[in-house]
mmCIF file of C-alpha atoms and ligand atoms in Angstrom:
data_model
loop_
_atom_site.group_PDB
_atom_site.id
_atom_site.type_symbol
_atom_site.label_atom_id
_atom_site.label_comp_id
_atom_site.label_asym_id
_atom_site.label_seq_id
_atom_site.Cartn_x
_atom_site.Cartn_y
_atom_site.Cartn_z
ATOM 1 C CA UNK A 1 51.029 164.753 154.230
ATOM 2 C CA UNK A 2 50.516 163.734 150.571
ATOM 3 C CA UNK A 3 50.047 166.625 148.228
ATOM 4 C CA UNK A 4 50.302 167.276 144.516
ATOM 5 C CA UNK A 5 52.355 169.729 142.589
ATOM 6 C CA UNK A 6 51.062 170.904 139.248
ATOM 7 C CA UNK A 7 53.778 172.219 137.067
ATOM 8 C CA UNK A 8 52.936 173.264 133.538
ATOM 9 C CA UNK A 9 51.637 170.081 131.943
ATOM 10 C CA UNK A 10 52.671 167.600 134.588
ATOM 11 C CA UNK A 11 51.170 166.512 137.857
ATOM 12 C CA UNK A 12 53.748 165.254 140.322
ATOM 13 C CA UNK A 13 52.235 163.470 143.296
ATOM 14 C CA UNK A 14 54.012 162.743 146.557
ATOM 15 C CA UNK A 15 54.078 159.594 148.696
ATOM 16 C CA UNK A 16 52.059 157.515 146.258
ATOM 17 C CA UNK A 17 51.396 153.848 146.998
ATOM 18 C CA UNK A 18 52.745 151.685 144.171
ATOM 19 C CA UNK A 19 50.593 148.681 145.132
ATOM 20 C CA UNK A 20 48.263 149.000 142.134
ATOM 21 C CA UNK A 21 51.051 149.960 139.729
ATOM 22 C CA UNK A 22 52.976 146.686 139.774
ATOM 23 C CA UNK A 23 51.893 143.057 139.504
ATOM 24 C CA UNK A 24 53.495 141.758 142.733
ATOM 25 C CA UNK A 25 50.979 143.986 144.555
ATOM 26 C CA UNK A 26 53.413 144.974 147.317
ATOM 27 C CA UNK A 27 52.550 148.049 149.327
ATOM 28 C CA UNK A 28 55.507 150.380 148.916
ATOM 29 C CA UNK A 29 55.429 154.104 148.193
ATOM 30 C CA UNK A 30 57.167 156.387 145.725
ATOM 31 C CA UNK A 31 58.446 159.706 147.106
ATOM 32 C CA UNK A 32 57.319 161.297 143.842
ATOM 33 C CA UNK A 33 55.116 159.841 141.114
ATOM 34 C CA UNK A 34 54.201 161.232 137.731
ATOM 35 C CA UNK A 35 52.103 159.718 134.980
ATOM 36 C CA UNK A 36 53.021 160.886 131.483
ATOM 37 C CA UNK A 37 50.290 160.952 128.833
ATOM 38 C CA UNK A 38 51.876 163.045 126.073
ATOM 39 C CA UNK A 39 55.289 163.839 124.643
ATOM 40 C CA UNK A 40 54.810 167.504 125.586
ATOM 41 C CA UNK A 41 54.275 166.456 129.197
ATOM 42 C CA UNK A 42 57.360 164.263 129.051
ATOM 43 C CA UNK A 43 59.539 167.124 127.786
ATOM 44 C CA UNK A 44 58.082 169.393 130.424
ATOM 45 C CA UNK A 45 58.853 166.850 133.167
ATOM 46 C CA UNK A 46 62.415 166.283 131.964
ATOM 47 C CA UNK A 47 63.020 170.009 131.968
ATOM 48 C CA UNK A 48 61.702 170.215 135.520
ATOM 49 C CA UNK A 49 63.905 167.336 136.662
ATOM 50 C CA UNK A 50 66.898 169.176 135.274
ATOM 51 C CA UNK A 51 66.159 172.665 136.549
ATOM 52 C CA UNK A 52 64.130 172.388 139.774
ATOM 53 C CA UNK A 53 66.179 171.825 142.937
ATOM 54 C CA UNK A 54 63.335 169.664 144.345
ATOM 55 C CA UNK A 55 63.975 166.977 141.754
ATOM 56 C CA UNK A 56 67.571 167.406 140.597
ATOM 57 C CA UNK A 57 69.760 164.415 141.467
ATOM 58 C CA UNK A 58 66.805 162.247 142.467
ATOM 59 C CA UNK A 59 66.861 158.634 141.310
ATOM 60 C CA UNK A 60 64.395 158.050 138.484
ATOM 61 C CA UNK A 61 62.548 154.840 137.750
ATOM 62 C CA UNK A 62 60.587 154.333 134.531
ATOM 63 C CA UNK A 63 57.535 152.184 135.087
ATOM 64 C CA UNK A 64 55.443 150.502 132.412
ATOM 65 C CA UNK A 65 52.784 148.130 133.679
ATOM 66 C CA UNK A 66 55.071 146.995 136.533
ATOM 67 C CA UNK A 67 54.989 143.343 135.493
ATOM 68 C CA UNK A 68 58.704 142.656 135.837
ATOM 69 C CA UNK A 69 59.698 144.548 138.957
ATOM 70 C CA UNK A 70 60.052 143.717 142.662
ATOM 71 C CA UNK A 71 60.033 146.669 145.059
ATOM 72 C CA UNK A 72 61.782 145.750 148.313
ATOM 73 C CA UNK A 73 61.427 149.204 149.917
ATOM 74 C CA UNK A 74 59.893 152.617 149.340
ATOM 75 C CA UNK A 75 61.341 154.329 146.277
ATOM 76 C CA UNK A 76 63.110 157.511 147.329
ATOM 77 C CA UNK A 77 63.139 159.185 143.928
ATOM 78 C CA UNK A 78 60.593 159.803 141.202
ATOM 79 C CA UNK A 79 58.649 157.062 139.465
ATOM 80 C CA UNK A 80 57.607 158.038 135.950
ATOM 81 C CA UNK A 81 54.759 155.997 134.600
ATOM 82 C CA UNK A 82 54.509 155.992 130.839
ATOM 83 C CA UNK A 83 50.911 156.358 129.690
ATOM 84 C CA UNK A 84 51.559 157.254 126.015
ATOM 85 C CA UNK A 85 48.856 155.701 123.815
ATOM 86 C CA UNK A 86 48.257 154.959 120.136
ATOM 87 C CA UNK A 87 48.532 152.150 117.586
ATOM 88 C CA UNK A 88 48.773 152.969 113.881
ATOM 89 C CA UNK A 89 49.892 151.458 110.613
ATOM 90 C CA UNK A 90 52.741 153.492 109.149
ATOM 91 C CA UNK A 91 53.850 151.403 106.179
ATOM 92 C CA UNK A 92 52.667 148.519 104.085
ATOM 93 C CA UNK A 93 53.893 146.166 101.361
ATOM 94 C CA UNK A 94 52.122 143.267 99.629
ATOM 95 C CA UNK A 95 53.365 140.925 102.345
ATOM 96 C CA UNK A 96 53.971 143.030 105.423
ATOM 97 C CA UNK A 97 52.661 145.797 107.574
ATOM 98 C CA UNK A 98 54.623 148.160 109.797
ATOM 99 C CA UNK A 99 52.914 149.182 113.003
ATOM 100 C CA UNK A 100 53.881 151.977 115.365
ATOM 101 C CA UNK A 101 52.695 151.364 118.911
ATOM 102 C CA UNK A 102 53.093 153.810 121.779
ATOM 103 C CA UNK A 103 54.949 152.645 124.880
ATOM 104 C CA UNK A 104 51.955 152.937 127.223
ATOM 105 C CA UNK A 105 49.743 150.567 125.228
ATOM 106 C CA UNK A 106 49.000 147.223 126.852
ATOM 107 C CA UNK A 107 51.001 144.480 125.121
ATOM 108 C CA UNK A 108 48.169 141.949 124.958
ATOM 109 C CA UNK A 109 45.797 144.581 123.524
ATOM 110 C CA UNK A 110 48.333 145.104 120.716
ATOM 111 C CA UNK A 111 48.349 141.333 120.096
ATOM 112 C CA UNK A 112 44.518 141.294 120.000
ATOM 113 C CA UNK A 113 44.495 144.272 117.625
ATOM 114 C CA UNK A 114 46.890 142.483 115.245
ATOM 115 C CA UNK A 115 44.755 139.319 115.375
ATOM 116 C CA UNK A 116 41.603 141.315 114.573
ATOM 117 C CA UNK A 117 43.310 142.732 111.476
ATOM 118 C CA UNK A 118 44.559 139.264 110.500
ATOM 119 C CA UNK A 119 48.248 140.177 110.875
ATOM 120 C CA UNK A 120 50.600 137.519 112.198
ATOM 121 C CA UNK A 121 53.906 137.550 114.048
ATOM 122 C CA UNK A 122 53.101 138.174 117.703
ATOM 123 C CA UNK A 123 50.306 135.644 118.377
ATOM 124 C CA UNK A 124 52.717 133.405 120.367
ATOM 125 C CA UNK A 125 53.230 136.387 122.685
ATOM 126 C CA UNK A 126 49.534 136.513 123.672
ATOM 127 C CA UNK A 127 48.626 137.365 127.264
ATOM 128 C CA UNK A 128 52.090 138.468 128.356
ATOM 129 C CA UNK A 129 51.396 141.051 131.046
ATOM 130 C CA UNK A 130 53.083 144.394 130.541
ATOM 131 C CA UNK A 131 53.304 147.465 128.370
ATOM 132 C CA UNK A 132 54.562 147.856 124.803
ATOM 133 C CA UNK A 133 57.443 150.043 126.036
ATOM 134 C CA UNK A 134 58.711 147.302 128.328
ATOM 135 C CA UNK A 135 58.678 144.661 125.570
ATOM 136 C CA UNK A 136 62.070 145.645 124.078
ATOM 137 C CA UNK A 137 63.710 146.266 127.464
ATOM 138 C CA UNK A 138 63.635 142.617 128.432
ATOM 139 C CA UNK A 139 62.955 141.295 124.934
ATOM 140 C CA UNK A 140 59.801 139.465 126.014
ATOM 141 C CA UNK A 141 59.471 135.957 124.696
ATOM 142 C CA UNK A 142 57.232 132.930 124.932
ATOM 143 C CA UNK A 143 56.302 129.763 123.067
ATOM 144 C CA UNK A 144 59.098 129.963 120.512
ATOM 145 C CA UNK A 145 58.911 133.672 119.614
ATOM 146 C CA UNK A 146 60.769 136.700 120.943
ATOM 147 C CA UNK A 147 59.812 140.350 120.599
ATOM 148 C CA UNK A 148 63.046 140.981 118.659
ATOM 149 C CA UNK A 149 61.730 138.699 115.866
ATOM 150 C CA UNK A 150 59.223 141.383 114.761
ATOM 151 C CA UNK A 151 61.123 144.473 115.911
ATOM 152 C CA UNK A 152 62.190 147.202 113.469
ATOM 153 C CA UNK A 153 63.105 150.243 115.577
ATOM 154 C CA UNK A 154 62.135 152.307 118.593
ATOM 155 C CA UNK A 155 62.073 155.962 119.563
ATOM 156 C CA UNK A 156 63.399 156.978 122.958
ATOM 157 C CA UNK A 157 64.110 160.207 124.809
ATOM 158 C CA UNK A 158 67.320 160.631 126.782
ATOM 159 C CA UNK A 159 66.685 161.357 130.460
ATOM 160 C CA UNK A 160 69.900 163.339 130.645
ATOM 161 C CA UNK A 161 69.659 165.539 127.558
ATOM 162 C CA UNK A 162 65.988 165.335 126.574
ATOM 163 C CA UNK A 163 67.206 164.452 123.054
ATOM 164 C CA UNK A 164 65.312 162.044 120.839
ATOM 165 C CA UNK A 165 67.076 158.911 119.560
ATOM 166 C CA UNK A 166 66.126 156.116 117.180
ATOM 167 C CA UNK A 167 67.393 152.641 118.084
ATOM 168 C CA UNK A 168 67.681 149.989 115.373
ATOM 169 C CA UNK A 169 67.560 146.272 116.103
ATOM 170 C CA UNK A 170 71.352 146.178 116.187
ATOM 171 C CA UNK A 171 71.511 149.144 118.580
ATOM 172 C CA UNK A 172 69.228 147.343 121.042
ATOM 173 C CA UNK A 173 71.629 144.383 121.438
ATOM 174 C CA UNK A 174 68.786 141.950 122.003
ATOM 175 C CA UNK A 175 69.447 138.594 123.644
ATOM 176 C CA UNK A 176 67.508 136.129 125.762
ATOM 177 C CA UNK A 177 65.443 138.400 128.084
ATOM 178 C CA UNK A 178 68.079 141.021 127.402
ATOM 179 C CA UNK A 179 68.674 144.368 125.691
ATOM 180 C CA UNK A 180 71.051 147.289 126.066
ATOM 181 C CA UNK A 181 68.339 149.000 128.163
ATOM 182 C CA UNK A 182 69.038 146.493 130.963
ATOM 183 C CA UNK A 183 72.782 147.125 131.056
ATOM 184 C CA UNK A 184 74.782 149.958 129.435
ATOM 185 C CA UNK A 185 71.731 152.185 128.943
ATOM 186 C CA UNK A 186 69.794 151.171 132.050
ATOM 187 C CA UNK A 187 67.523 154.014 133.245
ATOM 188 C CA UNK A 188 68.975 156.382 130.669
ATOM 189 C CA UNK A 189 66.211 156.472 128.078
ATOM 190 C CA UNK A 190 62.452 156.619 128.089
ATOM 191 C CA UNK A 191 61.047 154.472 125.307
ATOM 192 C CA UNK A 192 58.177 156.303 123.616
ATOM 193 C CA UNK A 193 57.159 154.024 120.769
ATOM 194 C CA UNK A 194 58.180 150.894 118.892
ATOM 195 C CA UNK A 195 57.878 149.921 115.226
ATOM 196 C CA UNK A 196 57.163 146.268 114.553
ATOM 197 C CA UNK A 197 56.684 144.353 111.331
ATOM 198 C CA UNK A 198 53.763 141.941 111.015
ATOM 199 C CA UNK A 199 52.872 139.575 108.217
ATOM 200 C CA UNK A 200 49.771 139.668 106.019
ATOM 201 C CA UNK A 201 50.274 136.004 105.116
ATOM 202 C CA UNK A 202 51.442 134.631 108.409
ATOM 203 C CA UNK A 203 53.229 131.325 108.852
ATOM 204 C CA UNK A 204 52.486 130.025 112.309
ATOM 205 C CA UNK A 205 55.247 128.942 114.693
ATOM 206 C CA UNK A 206 54.463 125.680 116.506
ATOM 207 C CA UNK A 207 58.013 124.670 117.450
ATOM 208 C CA UNK A 208 57.504 124.974 121.224
ATOM 209 C CA UNK A 209 56.786 121.471 122.564
ATOM 210 C CA UNK A 210 53.981 122.472 124.975
ATOM 211 C CA UNK A 211 52.228 124.386 122.191
ATOM 212 C CA UNK A 212 52.521 121.512 119.703
ATOM 213 C CA UNK A 213 51.198 119.110 122.308
ATOM 214 C CA UNK A 214 48.229 121.350 123.156
ATOM 215 C CA UNK A 215 47.250 121.719 119.471
ATOM 216 C CA UNK A 216 47.514 117.945 118.959
ATOM 217 C CA UNK A 217 45.284 117.337 121.991
ATOM 218 C CA UNK A 218 42.726 119.730 120.492
ATOM 219 C CA UNK A 219 43.076 117.979 117.089
ATOM 220 C CA UNK A 220 44.088 121.256 115.427
ATOM 221 C CA UNK A 221 46.181 120.176 112.441
ATOM 222 C CA UNK A 222 46.336 123.421 110.399
ATOM 223 C CA UNK A 223 46.435 126.124 113.083
ATOM 224 C CA UNK A 224 45.648 129.739 112.246
ATOM 225 C CA UNK A 225 47.115 132.690 114.154
ATOM 226 C CA UNK A 226 43.865 132.712 116.156
ATOM 227 C CA UNK A 227 44.312 129.027 117.090
ATOM 228 C CA UNK A 228 47.868 129.760 118.217
ATOM 229 C CA UNK A 229 46.759 132.720 120.301
ATOM 230 C CA UNK A 230 43.934 130.722 121.905
ATOM 231 C CA UNK A 231 46.296 127.830 122.647
ATOM 232 C CA UNK A 232 48.903 130.120 124.217
ATOM 233 C CA UNK A 233 46.209 131.826 126.292
ATOM 234 C CA UNK A 234 44.924 128.440 127.549
ATOM 235 C CA UNK A 235 48.406 127.156 128.439
ATOM 236 C CA UNK A 236 49.330 130.389 130.195
ATOM 237 C CA UNK A 237 46.059 130.506 132.140
ATOM 238 C CA UNK A 238 46.613 126.958 133.369
ATOM 239 C CA UNK A 239 50.213 127.499 134.471
ATOM 240 C CA UNK A 240 50.701 131.142 135.305
ATOM 241 C CA UNK A 241 48.795 132.945 138.061
ATOM 242 C CA UNK A 242 46.690 135.967 137.103
ATOM 243 C CA UNK A 243 48.390 138.963 138.797
ATOM 244 C CA UNK A 244 44.956 140.460 139.475
ATOM 245 C CA UNK A 245 44.285 137.482 141.766
ATOM 246 C CA UNK A 246 47.728 136.401 142.974
ATOM 247 C CA UNK A 247 50.653 138.844 142.959
ATOM 248 C CA UNK A 248 53.578 137.725 140.763
ATOM 249 C CA UNK A 249 55.920 138.890 138.015
ATOM 250 C CA UNK A 250 55.951 135.818 135.764
ATOM 251 C CA UNK A 251 59.227 133.912 135.692
ATOM 252 C CA UNK A 252 61.368 135.209 138.533
ATOM 253 C CA UNK A 253 64.620 133.711 137.184
ATOM 254 C CA UNK A 254 66.038 133.216 133.691
ATOM 255 C CA UNK A 255 66.557 129.728 132.341
ATOM 256 C CA UNK A 256 70.325 129.194 132.633
ATOM 257 C CA UNK A 257 72.244 128.801 129.380
ATOM 258 C CA UNK A 258 75.118 126.341 129.724
ATOM 259 C CA UNK A 259 77.971 125.461 127.400
ATOM 260 C CA UNK A 260 78.137 121.752 126.588
ATOM 261 C CA UNK A 261 80.883 120.962 129.108
ATOM 262 C CA UNK A 262 78.855 122.565 131.928
ATOM 263 C CA UNK A 263 75.738 120.774 130.764
ATOM 264 C CA UNK A 264 77.502 117.396 130.784
ATOM 265 C CA UNK A 265 78.539 118.062 134.388
ATOM 266 C CA UNK A 266 74.965 118.951 135.300
ATOM 267 C CA UNK A 267 73.683 115.753 133.702
ATOM 268 C CA UNK A 268 75.885 113.760 136.058
ATOM 269 C CA UNK A 269 73.894 115.197 138.954
ATOM 270 C CA UNK A 270 70.530 115.452 137.151
ATOM 271 C CA UNK A 271 70.248 112.967 134.315
ATOM 272 C CA UNK A 272 66.590 113.827 133.546
ATOM 273 C CA UNK A 273 66.919 117.615 133.608
ATOM 274 C CA UNK A 274 64.593 119.273 131.049
ATOM 275 C CA UNK A 275 66.650 121.165 128.484
ATOM 276 C CA UNK A 276 66.525 122.674 124.993
ATOM 277 C CA UNK A 277 69.373 123.208 122.517
ATOM 278 C CA UNK A 278 70.191 126.867 121.793
ATOM 279 C CA UNK A 279 73.002 126.276 119.297
ATOM 280 C CA UNK A 280 75.751 123.698 118.706
ATOM 281 C CA UNK A 281 77.554 124.562 121.910
ATOM 282 C CA UNK A 282 74.813 125.905 124.213
ATOM 283 C CA UNK A 283 71.908 124.304 126.037
ATOM 284 C CA UNK A 284 69.107 126.078 127.905
ATOM 285 C CA UNK A 285 68.065 124.327 131.094
ATOM 286 C CA UNK A 286 64.550 124.612 132.581
ATOM 287 C CA UNK A 287 65.091 126.565 135.810
ATOM 288 C CA UNK A 288 61.585 125.479 136.891
ATOM 289 C CA UNK A 289 62.782 121.852 136.825
ATOM 290 C CA UNK A 290 65.831 122.650 138.973
ATOM 291 C CA UNK A 291 63.703 124.568 141.490
ATOM 292 C CA UNK A 292 61.050 121.856 141.601
ATOM 293 C CA UNK A 293 63.712 119.176 142.168
ATOM 294 C CA UNK A 294 64.995 121.112 145.170
ATOM 295 C CA UNK A 295 61.530 120.674 146.686
ATOM 296 C CA UNK A 296 60.297 124.256 146.279
ATOM 297 C CA UNK A 297 57.203 123.750 144.132
ATOM 298 C CA UNK A 298 54.090 124.958 145.976
ATOM 299 C CA UNK A 299 56.045 125.908 149.130
ATOM 300 C CA UNK A 300 54.619 128.799 151.123
ATOM 301 C CA UNK A 301 56.507 130.835 153.689
ATOM 302 C CA UNK A 302 54.226 133.308 155.459
ATOM 303 C CA UNK A 303 52.493 135.252 152.721
ATOM 304 C CA UNK A 304 54.941 134.529 149.895
ATOM 305 C CA UNK A 305 55.702 131.322 148.063
ATOM 306 C CA UNK A 306 56.505 129.318 144.947
ATOM 307 C CA UNK A 307 53.563 128.824 142.594
ATOM 308 C CA UNK A 308 51.965 125.389 142.666
ATOM 309 C CA UNK A 309 51.765 125.062 138.847
ATOM 310 C CA UNK A 310 55.071 126.692 137.816
ATOM 311 C CA UNK A 311 58.104 126.678 140.104
ATOM 312 C CA UNK A 312 59.739 129.576 138.255
ATOM 313 C CA UNK A 313 57.016 131.921 139.490
ATOM 314 C CA UNK A 314 57.192 133.457 142.978
ATOM 315 C CA UNK A 315 53.902 134.696 144.387
ATOM 316 C CA UNK A 316 52.569 137.157 146.950
ATOM 317 C CA UNK A 317 49.518 135.719 148.705
ATOM 318 C CA UNK A 318 48.410 139.191 149.819
ATOM 319 C CA UNK A 319 50.447 140.734 152.599
ATOM 320 C CA UNK A 320 53.888 139.555 151.414
ATOM 321 C CA UNK A 321 56.749 142.044 151.403
ATOM 322 C CA UNK A 322 59.407 142.612 148.767
ATOM 323 C CA UNK A 323 62.032 141.672 151.347
ATOM 324 C CA UNK A 324 60.293 138.320 151.938
ATOM 325 C CA UNK A 325 60.173 137.573 148.185
ATOM 326 C CA UNK A 326 63.833 138.564 147.872
ATOM 327 C CA UNK A 327 64.775 136.286 150.796
ATOM 328 C CA UNK A 328 62.809 133.407 149.252
ATOM 329 C CA UNK A 329 64.544 133.979 145.891
ATOM 330 C CA UNK A 330 67.907 133.947 147.635
ATOM 331 C CA UNK A 331 67.111 130.663 149.463
ATOM 332 C CA UNK A 332 66.064 129.108 146.138
ATOM 333 C CA UNK A 333 69.315 130.254 144.506
ATOM 334 C CA UNK A 334 71.331 128.740 147.360
ATOM 335 C CA UNK A 335 69.606 125.368 147.249
ATOM 336 C CA UNK A 336 69.792 125.119 143.432
ATOM 337 C CA UNK A 337 73.501 125.945 143.615
ATOM 338 C CA UNK A 338 74.150 123.415 146.395
ATOM 339 C CA UNK A 339 72.260 120.623 144.654
ATOM 340 C CA UNK A 340 73.088 121.259 140.986
ATOM 341 C CA UNK A 341 76.040 123.695 140.942
ATOM 342 C CA UNK A 342 73.981 126.164 138.866
ATOM 343 C CA UNK A 343 73.620 129.862 139.686
ATOM 344 C CA UNK A 344 70.154 131.200 138.851
ATOM 345 C CA UNK A 345 69.946 134.825 137.719
ATOM 346 C CA UNK A 346 66.803 136.862 138.426
ATOM 347 C CA UNK A 347 64.865 138.000 135.391
ATOM 348 C CA UNK A 348 62.849 140.435 137.461
ATOM 349 C CA UNK A 349 64.253 143.898 138.194
ATOM 350 C CA UNK A 350 64.766 144.112 141.983
ATOM 351 C CA UNK A 351 64.654 147.587 143.520
HETATM 352 N N1 EPU B 401 58.838 122.441 134.474
HETATM 353 C C1 EPU B 401 59.125 121.793 135.657
HETATM 354 N N2 EPU B 401 58.533 122.249 136.800
HETATM 355 C C2 EPU B 401 57.671 123.296 136.806
HETATM 356 C C3 EPU B 401 57.365 123.931 135.583
HETATM 357 C C4 EPU B 401 57.981 123.496 134.427
HETATM 358 O O1 EPU B 401 59.884 120.839 135.702
HETATM 359 O O2 EPU B 401 57.182 123.672 137.894
HETATM 360 C C5 EPU B 401 59.529 121.982 133.245
HETATM 361 C C6 EPU B 401 58.549 121.333 132.301
HETATM 362 O O3 EPU B 401 59.057 120.094 131.943
HETATM 363 C C7 EPU B 401 58.509 122.213 131.071
HETATM 364 C C8 EPU B 401 59.782 123.040 131.200
HETATM 365 O O4 EPU B 401 60.094 123.084 132.602
HETATM 366 O O5 EPU B 401 58.557 121.483 129.914
HETATM 367 C C9 EPU B 401 59.584 124.447 130.662
HETATM 368 O O6 EPU B 401 58.445 125.030 131.300
HETATM 369 P P1 EPU B 401 57.552 126.116 130.574
HETATM 370 O O7 EPU B 401 57.148 125.651 129.223
HETATM 371 O O8 EPU B 401 56.477 126.523 131.516
HETATM 372 O O9 EPU B 401 58.552 127.318 130.333
HETATM 373 P P2 EPU B 401 59.679 128.002 131.224
HETATM 374 O O10 EPU B 401 60.994 127.693 130.592
HETATM 375 O O11 EPU B 401 59.555 127.679 132.666
HETATM 376 C C10 EPU B 401 59.727 130.142 129.770
HETATM 377 C C11 EPU B 401 59.647 131.616 129.965
HETATM 378 C C12 EPU B 401 58.208 132.053 130.184
HETATM 379 C C13 EPU B 401 57.399 131.636 128.965
HETATM 380 C C14 EPU B 401 57.522 130.118 128.778
HETATM 381 C C15 EPU B 401 56.873 129.641 127.513
HETATM 382 C C16 EPU B 401 61.761 132.286 130.909
HETATM 383 C C17 EPU B 401 62.489 132.778 132.114
HETATM 384 N N3 EPU B 401 60.478 132.033 131.072
HETATM 385 O O12 EPU B 401 59.335 129.541 130.999
HETATM 386 O O13 EPU B 401 58.178 133.470 130.271
HETATM 387 O O14 EPU B 401 56.033 131.992 129.105
HETATM 388 O O15 EPU B 401 58.917 129.761 128.697
HETATM 389 O O16 EPU B 401 57.650 130.024 126.423
HETATM 390 O O17 EPU B 401 62.363 132.159 129.855
HETATM 391 C C18 EPU B 401 58.311 135.287 131.799
HETATM 392 O O18 EPU B 401 59.348 135.614 131.218
HETATM 393 O O19 EPU B 401 57.869 135.941 132.779
HETATM 394 C C19 EPU B 401 57.616 134.080 131.367
HETATM 395 C C20 EPU B 401 56.524 133.638 131.994
#
């Protein structure tokens, strides 16, 4: 029987369906669920987790907007959803502005806010689903820009000690869809806010081929940050399914990064493979191309499948299960490995 426990400032609910809390829209339940709307509530919850025998030793999962997670079964511990809000300017120079944004803010709303003020730096990251607090965890990136490009620092609270810590850019160990919060510090900190630096005189970034092509088609020769944002929104809307309509978590796999010798081997099997240089010795290969050339694009198995417009995106047509998506992902990995000798790594966090 579901019931709720009020404890000081926190409401802990039991047996809560997570269907509306993550973008794959899979119907799994959390044994305990707690939404956090203030730092006081967070401290109160952490104290409870440490001292109350009900919650001690339970697995904890920190949920933002649930746009990069696949639940394959009910979660037996406590899901903490971060609902901390607030965007404010905390510093300013002639050229730049420093913004503090709370972890529970919606990422795209932060992008829209910066556009309204005329500040540039994150317009290429328009329409990425997810919360501000999740942005550093997987170092979100799109159309030639990564979150780490504008990042200054973040504040996080240790789940173990309740202590507050500041993480600099170096501390976060950012990489391609990577940070220390995905490995050494996984599930150990709750990110409360981030500081980012935006530009008052923005220089737009049009390096990404699809973006350049779109602007040329629209005859935009001197794009503003608003043009870039609109272009990114149009491209995304054409290629990526809206999670409100079709369950998905964006790219399911990372684009593999190969050293030149590996890439040369791949080219022997796939001479036309789409790829981008990373540095002198590394090449990033389009995983979507590999998946498409194994015949997966648009394939549907029961109520799950591979998106028709973007083979890197796995979708839930409605009643799909996490197990079915996981099995599909595994079949894709096997066929890409058999055909191209490349191992795809999931980008999505699988629970
Ligand atoms: N392509 C195919 N088949 C497809 C789709 C694409 O062959 O079904 C080829 C196209 O030739 C295209 C190339 O793959 O030129 C790259 O495709 P796209 O520009 O759509 O980007 P992506 O590499 O598939 C990455 C990110 C996306 C991000 C876009 C744009 C990863 C894992 N994914 O996708 O991020 O929006 O670039 O920058 O790096 C996400 O992380 O969830 C995400 C959506």
